CSV table of C-alpha atoms in Angstrom, one decimal:
chain,number,residue,atom,x,y,z
M,1,MET,CA,-8.0,19.8,46.9
M,2,GLY,CA,-6.2,16.9,45.1
M,3,SER,CA,-5.8,16.3,41.4
M,4,PRO,CA,-9.1,16.1,39.5
M,5,ASN,CA,-10.7,12.8,38.7
M,6,LEU,CA,-10.4,13.0,34.9
M,7,LYS,CA,-12.5,9.8,34.4
M,8,VAL,CA,-15.5,11.5,36.1
M,9,LEU,CA,-14.9,14.9,34.5
M,10,LEU,CA,-14.3,13.8,30.9
M,11,GLU,CA,-16.3,10.6,30.7
M,12,SER,CA,-19.3,12.2,28.9
M,13,LYS,CA,-17.2,12.8,25.8
M,14,THR,CA,-16.9,9.0,25.3
M,15,LEU,CA,-20.3,7.9,26.4
M,16,GLU,CA,-22.9,6.5,23.9
M,17,ARG,CA,-26.5,7.3,23.9
M,18,CYS,CA,-27.7,3.7,23.5
M,19,PRO,CA,-24.8,1.2,23.8
M,20,PHE,CA,-27.1,-1.9,23.6
M,21,PRO,CA,-28.2,-4.4,21.1
M,22,ILE,CA,-31.9,-5.2,20.5
M,23,PRO,CA,-33.0,-7.3,23.5
M,24,ALA,CA,-34.7,-10.7,23.2
M,25,GLY,CA,-38.3,-11.0,24.1
M,26,TRP,CA,-41.9,-10.8,23.0
M,27,PHE,CA,-42.7,-7.5,21.3
M,28,PHE,CA,-45.8,-5.8,19.8
M,29,VAL,CA,-45.9,-5.7,16.0
M,30,ASP,CA,-49.4,-4.3,15.2
M,31,TYR,CA,-53.0,-4.5,16.2
M,32,SER,CA,-54.7,-7.6,14.8
M,33,GLU,CA,-57.5,-5.5,13.3
M,34,ASN,CA,-54.9,-3.7,11.1
M,35,LEU,CA,-53.8,-6.8,9.2
M,36,LYS,CA,-56.4,-8.3,6.9
M,37,PRO,CA,-56.3,-11.9,5.4
M,38,GLY,CA,-54.1,-11.9,2.2
M,39,GLU,CA,-52.4,-8.6,3.2
M,40,LEU,CA,-48.7,-8.1,3.4
M,41,ARG,CA,-46.6,-5.0,4.4
M,42,ASN,CA,-43.1,-4.0,5.2
M,43,VAL,CA,-42.4,-3.1,8.8
M,44,GLN,CA,-39.3,-1.6,10.6
M,45,LEU,CA,-38.5,-3.4,13.9
M,46,PHE,CA,-35.5,-4.8,15.7
M,47,ASP,CA,-33.1,-2.6,13.7
M,48,GLN,CA,-34.1,-4.1,10.3
M,49,GLU,CA,-37.0,-4.4,7.9
M,50,TRP,CA,-39.4,-7.4,7.9
M,51,VAL,CA,-42.4,-8.6,5.8
M,52,LEU,CA,-45.5,-9.0,7.9
M,53,PHE,CA,-48.3,-11.0,6.3
M,54,ARG,CA,-51.6,-12.7,7.1
M,55,GLY,CA,-52.5,-15.9,5.2
M,56,GLU,CA,-55.9,-16.2,3.5
M,57,GLY,CA,-56.9,-18.5,6.4
M,58,GLY,CA,-55.9,-15.9,9.0
M,59,SER,CA,-52.5,-17.1,10.3
M,60,VAL,CA,-49.8,-14.4,10.7
M,61,GLY,CA,-46.2,-14.6,9.5
M,62,MET,CA,-43.3,-12.2,9.8
M,63,SER,CA,-40.2,-12.9,7.8
M,64,ASP,CA,-36.8,-11.5,6.8
M,65,PRO,CA,-37.6,-9.6,3.5
M,66,TYR,CA,-34.9,-11.1,1.3
M,67,CYS,CA,-35.6,-14.3,-0.5
M,68,PRO,CA,-32.9,-17.0,0.3
M,69,HIS,CA,-32.9,-17.9,-3.4
M,70,LEU,CA,-31.4,-14.8,-5.1
M,71,GLY,CA,-32.2,-12.0,-2.6
M,72,ALA,CA,-35.3,-10.4,-4.0
M,73,HIS,CA,-37.3,-8.3,-1.5
M,74,MET,CA,-40.5,-10.1,-1.0
M,75,GLY,CA,-42.3,-7.0,0.4
M,76,HIS,CA,-42.1,-5.4,-3.0
M,77,GLY,CA,-44.1,-7.4,-5.5
M,78,GLY,CA,-44.5,-10.4,-3.2
M,79,LYS,CA,-47.9,-12.0,-2.7
M,80,VAL,CA,-49.8,-14.1,-0.1
M,81,CYS,CA,-50.8,-17.4,-1.6
M,82,GLY,CA,-53.0,-19.4,0.8
M,83,GLU,CA,-51.0,-19.4,4.0
M,84,HIS,CA,-47.6,-18.8,2.2
M,85,LEU,CA,-45.5,-15.8,1.2
M,86,ARG,CA,-44.5,-15.9,-2.4
M,87,CYS,CA,-41.4,-14.2,-3.8
M,88,PRO,CA,-42.1,-12.1,-6.9
M,89,PHE,CA,-38.8,-13.1,-8.6
M,90,HIS,CA,-39.2,-16.9,-9.2
M,91,HIS,CA,-42.4,-17.7,-7.1
M,92,TRP,CA,-40.6,-19.6,-4.3
M,93,GLU,CA,-43.1,-19.9,-1.5
M,94,TYR,CA,-42.5,-19.9,2.3
M,95,ASP,CA,-44.7,-20.7,5.2
M,96,ALA,CA,-44.8,-18.7,8.5
M,97,SER,CA,-42.1,-21.1,9.9
M,98,GLY,CA,-39.6,-20.3,7.2
M,99,PHE,CA,-39.9,-23.6,5.3
M,100,CYS,CA,-39.8,-23.4,1.5
M,101,LYS,CA,-43.1,-25.0,0.4
M,102,SER,CA,-42.9,-24.6,-3.3
M,103,ILE,CA,-40.4,-24.1,-6.1
M,104,PRO,CA,-42.7,-24.3,-9.1
M,105,TYR,CA,-40.0,-25.1,-11.8
M,106,ALA,CA,-37.6,-27.3,-9.8
M,107,LYS,CA,-37.2,-31.1,-10.1
M,108,ILE,CA,-34.2,-31.2,-7.7
M,109,VAL,CA,-34.0,-28.8,-4.8
M,110,PRO,CA,-31.0,-28.1,-2.4
M,111,PRO,CA,-31.1,-30.8,0.4
M,112,ILE,CA,-31.4,-28.1,3.1
M,113,VAL,CA,-34.8,-27.0,1.7
M,114,LYS,CA,-36.4,-30.3,2.7
M,115,ARG,CA,-34.6,-30.5,6.0
M,116,GLU,CA,-35.0,-27.1,7.8
M,117,PRO,CA,-36.2,-23.5,7.4
M,118,ILE,CA,-34.2,-21.4,5.1
M,119,LEU,CA,-36.0,-18.1,5.6
M,120,ARG,CA,-35.8,-16.4,9.0
M,121,THR,CA,-39.2,-15.9,10.4
M,122,LEU,CA,-40.2,-14.9,13.9
M,123,PRO,CA,-42.6,-16.9,16.2
M,124,ILE,CA,-45.9,-15.0,16.2
M,125,LYS,CA,-48.8,-15.0,18.8
M,126,GLU,CA,-52.0,-13.1,18.6
M,127,LYS,CA,-53.2,-12.1,22.1
M,128,TYR,CA,-55.1,-9.2,23.6
M,129,GLY,CA,-56.1,-8.2,20.1
M,130,LEU,CA,-52.4,-7.5,19.3
M,131,ILE,CA,-49.9,-9.3,17.1
M,132,TRP,CA,-46.7,-10.3,19.0
M,133,ALA,CA,-43.4,-11.4,17.6
M,134,TRP,CA,-40.7,-13.3,19.6
M,135,PHE,CA,-37.3,-11.7,18.7
M,136,HIS,CA,-34.1,-13.5,19.6
M,137,PRO,CA,-30.7,-12.5,18.0
M,138,ALA,CA,-29.7,-16.2,17.8
M,139,CYS,CA,-33.1,-17.4,16.5
M,140,GLU,CA,-33.8,-19.4,19.7
M,141,PRO,CA,-37.5,-20.2,20.5
M,142,PRO,CA,-39.5,-18.4,23.1
M,143,SER,CA,-38.4,-19.0,26.7
M,144,TRP,CA,-41.5,-17.6,28.4
M,145,GLU,CA,-45.2,-17.1,27.5
M,146,LEU,CA,-47.3,-14.0,27.3
M,147,PRO,CA,-49.4,-13.7,30.5
M,148,TYR,CA,-53.1,-13.6,31.1
M,149,ILE,CA,-54.2,-10.0,31.6
M,150,PRO,CA,-57.8,-9.9,32.8
M,151,GLU,CA,-58.4,-6.2,32.0
M,152,ILE,CA,-57.8,-6.8,28.2
M,153,GLU,CA,-58.8,-10.5,27.9
M,154,ASP,CA,-62.0,-11.0,29.9
M,155,ALA,CA,-65.2,-10.8,27.9
M,156,SER,CA,-66.8,-8.5,30.5
M,157,GLY,CA,-66.1,-6.4,33.6
M,158,TYR,CA,-63.6,-4.0,32.0
M,159,THR,CA,-63.9,-1.2,29.5
M,160,GLY,CA,-61.8,1.5,27.8
M,161,SER,CA,-60.8,1.9,24.2
M,162,ARG,CA,-58.2,4.6,24.7
M,163,ARG,CA,-54.8,3.9,23.2
M,164,GLY,CA,-51.7,6.0,22.5
M,165,SER,CA,-48.4,5.8,20.6
M,166,TRP,CA,-45.3,8.0,21.1
M,167,THR,CA,-41.8,7.9,19.6
M,168,ALA,CA,-38.8,8.2,21.9
M,169,ASN,CA,-35.4,8.6,20.5
M,170,THR,CA,-33.7,6.2,22.9
M,171,CYS,CA,-33.4,2.5,23.6
M,172,ILE,CA,-36.0,0.5,25.4
M,173,GLN,CA,-33.9,-0.1,28.5
M,174,GLU,CA,-33.7,3.7,29.2
M,175,ILE,CA,-37.5,4.0,29.1
M,176,ALA,CA,-38.0,1.0,31.4
M,177,GLU,CA,-35.5,2.3,33.9
M,178,ASN,CA,-37.9,5.1,34.8
M,179,GLY,CA,-40.0,2.5,36.7
M,180,VAL,CA,-37.4,2.1,39.4
M,181,ASP,CA,-36.2,5.7,39.3
M,182,THR,CA,-38.8,7.2,41.6
M,183,ALA,CA,-36.8,10.2,42.6
M,184,HIS,CA,-37.5,11.8,39.2
M,185,LEU,CA,-41.2,11.7,39.9
M,186,LYS,CA,-40.8,14.5,42.3
M,187,PHE,CA,-38.2,16.6,40.4
M,188,LEU,CA,-39.2,16.1,36.8
M,189,HIS,CA,-42.9,15.2,37.1
M,190,GLY,CA,-43.7,17.5,40.1
M,191,ALA,CA,-45.0,14.8,42.4
M,192,PRO,CA,-45.4,16.0,46.0
M,193,MET,CA,-42.9,13.5,47.3
M,194,ILE,CA,-40.5,10.7,46.3
M,195,PRO,CA,-42.6,7.6,46.6
M,196,PRO,CA,-40.9,4.5,48.0
M,197,VAL,CA,-40.3,1.7,45.6
M,198,GLU,CA,-39.8,-2.1,46.0
M,199,ALA,CA,-38.7,-4.2,43.1
M,200,THR,CA,-38.6,-8.0,43.0
M,201,TYR,CA,-37.2,-10.2,40.2
M,202,ASP,CA,-38.1,-13.7,39.0
M,203,GLY,CA,-36.5,-14.7,35.7
M,204,PRO,CA,-37.9,-12.5,33.0
M,205,VAL,CA,-40.5,-11.0,35.3
M,206,MET,CA,-40.0,-7.8,37.4
M,207,LYS,CA,-42.7,-6.7,39.9
M,208,LEU,CA,-42.8,-3.1,41.2
M,209,ASP,CA,-44.6,-1.6,44.1
M,210,ILE,CA,-44.4,2.2,44.0
M,211,GLY,CA,-45.9,4.2,46.8
M,212,ARG,CA,-46.9,1.2,48.9
M,213,GLY,CA,-49.7,0.0,46.6
M,214,TYR,CA,-50.3,3.2,44.7
M,215,ILE,CA,-48.8,1.7,41.5
M,216,LEU,CA,-48.3,-2.1,41.2
M,217,GLY,CA,-46.5,-3.0,38.0
M,218,THR,CA,-45.4,-6.2,36.4
M,219,ALA,CA,-42.9,-6.3,33.5
M,220,TYR,CA,-42.8,-9.5,31.4
M,221,GLY,CA,-39.5,-9.1,29.7
M,222,PRO,CA,-38.6,-5.9,27.9
M,223,GLY,CA,-41.7,-5.6,25.7
M,224,LEU,CA,-44.7,-5.8,28.0
M,225,ASN,CA,-45.5,-3.9,31.2
M,226,VAL,CA,-48.8,-3.9,33.1
M,227,MET,CA,-49.2,-1.0,35.6
M,228,ARG,CA,-52.2,-0.7,37.9
M,229,PHE,CA,-52.8,2.7,39.5
M,230,THR,CA,-55.1,2.9,42.5
M,231,GLN,CA,-56.7,6.0,44.0
M,232,GLN,CA,-59.6,6.2,46.4
M,233,GLY,CA,-60.2,2.5,46.0
M,234,VAL,CA,-60.4,2.7,42.2
M,235,THR,CA,-57.9,1.0,40.0
M,236,ALA,CA,-57.1,1.8,36.4
M,237,THR,CA,-54.6,-0.2,34.3
M,238,MET,CA,-52.0,0.9,31.7
M,239,ILE,CA,-50.8,-1.9,29.4
M,240,SER,CA,-47.6,-0.8,27.9
M,241,TYR,CA,-46.0,-2.5,24.9
M,242,THR,CA,-43.0,-0.6,23.6
M,243,GLN,CA,-41.3,-1.6,20.3
M,244,PRO,CA,-37.5,-1.4,19.7
M,245,ILE,CA,-37.5,0.1,16.2
M,246,SER,CA,-33.7,0.5,16.1
M,247,ALA,CA,-30.8,0.8,18.6
M,248,GLU,CA,-31.7,4.4,19.3
M,249,LYS,CA,-35.4,4.6,18.6
M,250,SER,CA,-38.4,3.1,20.5
M,251,GLN,CA,-42.1,3.3,19.8
M,252,MET,CA,-44.1,3.5,23.1
M,253,ASN,CA,-47.6,2.0,22.8
M,254,MET,CA,-50.2,1.8,25.5
M,255,SER,CA,-53.8,0.7,26.1
M,256,PHE,CA,-55.8,2.0,29.1
M,257,ARG,CA,-58.5,0.0,30.8
M,258,HIS,CA,-60.6,0.2,34.0
M,259,PRO,CA,-63.6,-1.6,35.5
M,260,ASP,CA,-66.9,-1.1,33.7
M,261,PHE,CA,-68.3,1.4,36.2
M,262,ALA,CA,-71.8,2.8,35.7
M,263,ALA,CA,-72.2,5.9,33.6
M,264,GLY,CA,-72.0,9.1,35.7
M,265,SER,CA,-70.7,7.3,38.8
M,266,THR,CA,-68.0,8.7,41.0
M,267,GLU,CA,-65.9,5.6,40.4
M,268,LEU,CA,-66.0,6.2,36.6
M,269,HIS,CA,-64.9,9.8,37.1
M,270,ILE,CA,-62.0,8.8,39.3
M,271,ALA,CA,-60.9,6.0,36.8
M,272,LYS,CA,-60.9,8.5,33.9
M,273,LYS,CA,-58.9,11.0,35.9
M,274,ILE,CA,-56.3,8.3,36.8
M,275,VAL,CA,-55.8,7.6,33.1
M,276,ASP,CA,-55.4,11.3,32.3
M,277,HIS,CA,-52.8,11.5,35.0
M,278,MET,CA,-50.9,8.5,33.6
M,279,ILE,CA,-50.4,10.2,30.3
M,280,GLY,CA,-50.2,14.0,30.8
M,281,ALA,CA,-51.6,16.4,33.4
M,282,ALA,CA,-54.9,15.6,35.0
M,283,GLU,CA,-57.2,18.5,35.8
M,284,GLY,CA,-56.6,19.8,39.3
M,285,GLU,CA,-53.2,18.1,39.7
M,286,GLU,CA,-49.8,19.7,39.7
M,287,SER,CA,-47.8,16.6,38.8
M,288,ALA,CA,-47.5,15.5,35.1
M,289,GLY,CA,-47.5,12.2,33.3
M,290,PHE,CA,-44.8,11.0,31.0
M,291,GLU,CA,-46.1,12.7,27.8
M,292,SER,CA,-45.5,16.1,29.3
M,293,VAL,CA,-42.0,15.8,30.7
M,294,ASP,CA,-40.1,12.6,30.0
M,295,PHE,CA,-39.3,12.9,26.3
M,296,ILE,CA,-37.0,15.9,26.7
M,297,VAL,CA,-34.8,13.8,28.9
M,298,TRP,CA,-35.1,10.5,26.9
M,299,ASN,CA,-34.4,12.2,23.6
M,300,ASN,CA,-31.2,13.9,24.7
M,301,LYS,CA,-29.5,11.9,27.5
M,302,LYS,CA,-26.5,9.6,27.3
M,303,TYR,CA,-26.2,6.3,29.2
M,304,ARG,CA,-23.8,6.3,32.1
M,305,PRO,CA,-22.8,2.7,32.8
M,306,ASN,CA,-21.2,3.7,36.1
M,307,PRO,CA,-23.7,6.3,37.6
M,308,LEU,CA,-23.0,8.2,40.8
M,309,LEU,CA,-25.9,7.1,42.9
M,310,CYS,CA,-27.1,8.2,46.3
M,311,ASP,CA,-29.5,6.7,48.9
M,312,GLY,CA,-32.8,8.1,47.3
M,313,ASP,CA,-32.2,6.9,43.8
M,314,GLY,CA,-34.1,3.6,43.8
M,315,PRO,CA,-32.8,0.1,42.7
M,316,VAL,CA,-31.3,1.3,39.4
M,317,LEU,CA,-28.3,-1.1,39.5
M,318,GLN,CA,-30.5,-4.1,40.4
M,319,PHE,CA,-32.8,-3.2,37.5
M,320,ARG,CA,-29.9,-3.1,35.1
M,321,LYS,CA,-28.6,-6.4,36.3
M,322,TRP,CA,-32.1,-7.9,35.7
M,323,PHE,CA,-32.4,-6.3,32.2
M,324,LYS,CA,-29.0,-7.6,31.1
M,325,GLN,CA,-30.4,-11.1,30.7
M,326,PHE,CA,-32.3,-10.0,27.6
M,327,TYR,CA,-29.1,-9.1,25.7
M,328,VAL,CA,-27.8,-12.0,23.7
M,329,GLU,CA,-24.4,-12.1,22.0
M,330,THR,CA,-24.3,-12.5,18.2
M,331,PRO,CA,-23.5,-16.1,17.4
M,332,ALA,CA,-19.8,-16.8,16.8
M,333,GLU,CA,-20.4,-18.0,13.2
M,334,LEU,CA,-22.0,-14.7,12.4
M,335,ARG,CA,-19.4,-12.6,14.1
M,336,GLN,CA,-16.7,-14.3,12.0
M,337,GLY,CA,-18.4,-13.1,8.9
M,338,GLN,CA,-18.6,-9.5,10.0
C-alpha cells in the first residue's frame, strides 16, 4: 500500500454544501389566485426580498423593495396606485418595468429617470395559473419562453387539483441532479432495479427517458420540469416548479394531473396510484417517492465537484455541464463595488 491520497481522504472538510449562485431562468413565484388586484406583499426569493404586487387592472409586478430615491422599503407602507407601485416615503411611483412614472412634487427630475428604468423589476408571465418571474443576475431579458403544457393548459381532457410544497435545505441543482442519478432509486427508494436512463440536451432543455418510457421528463431550465409516468398504458403527469429561496434553501412545488378518466374506472384508479407513488409510498408498493426518503440526503449532504463515479451512476457529469449554463457571473462593475 502506497502513501494515502490526502486529497480524497480530507476533501470533505473543505467542501461546501451549496457552492453555487442563484441560477438564471423562469421561476414560480405564487399561484395567480393568491394575488388580488391592488394587493402587494413581500416575498423571499433568489437570495433577497422582493415586493410582489398586482395592479388594479390585473397586471403583476415584482420589484426590488428599496426605492431608488432614498431607500425606503416599498413593501412596508407602500401602495398600489392604478398599475404602479407607490413608495410610502415621498410617493414616487414605478411601473412593472421599473420606470419612475410620477414624482408628485418635482419640476426637474434626474435625466436618467426619463431615459431608463431605475428600479430593478423582474419580467413576469402568468401561465398555467401560476405567476412566473425571469431572474437573471445581470438583468438580461428572457432567453427562452415557457412551454405549452397540455395537461395544465387545455380547457378539457385533464383533471387533478392535487398540489404539494416541500422545503429542501439545499440548492436547486442538487435536487435536479436526482433525475439522472437512477442508481439511488434502487438503494434509497427501494425500487426493484436500477432503471436505465437516457438524457439529451438542447440549449436550456433537457429530456430524460427513465426505464425506457416509464418516466419521460423534460426540464425547461432550472425552474420547470414536466415528468410523465406511464404504467399499464395510463400516464399521469407531475409538473414541478422549484423555487431557489436562497443559496442553501429551495422550495419544491408540484402539481399533479392525469387524463379525465370516468369515475370508478380502472384507468382512474391506476392514475391516482401513480400520483401517490410519485410523492410517497403507494399502497401495495415497496418503493417510495421523494417525500419519504430524499430529504434526509438533500438536507445533509455536501457537494462533491469531483465525484468518484462508476459505470452504473448515470450521466451525472453531463447533467452538471448542462446545468452550468444557468450560472451567470456578477457583472464586473458590481464586483468592483463589493
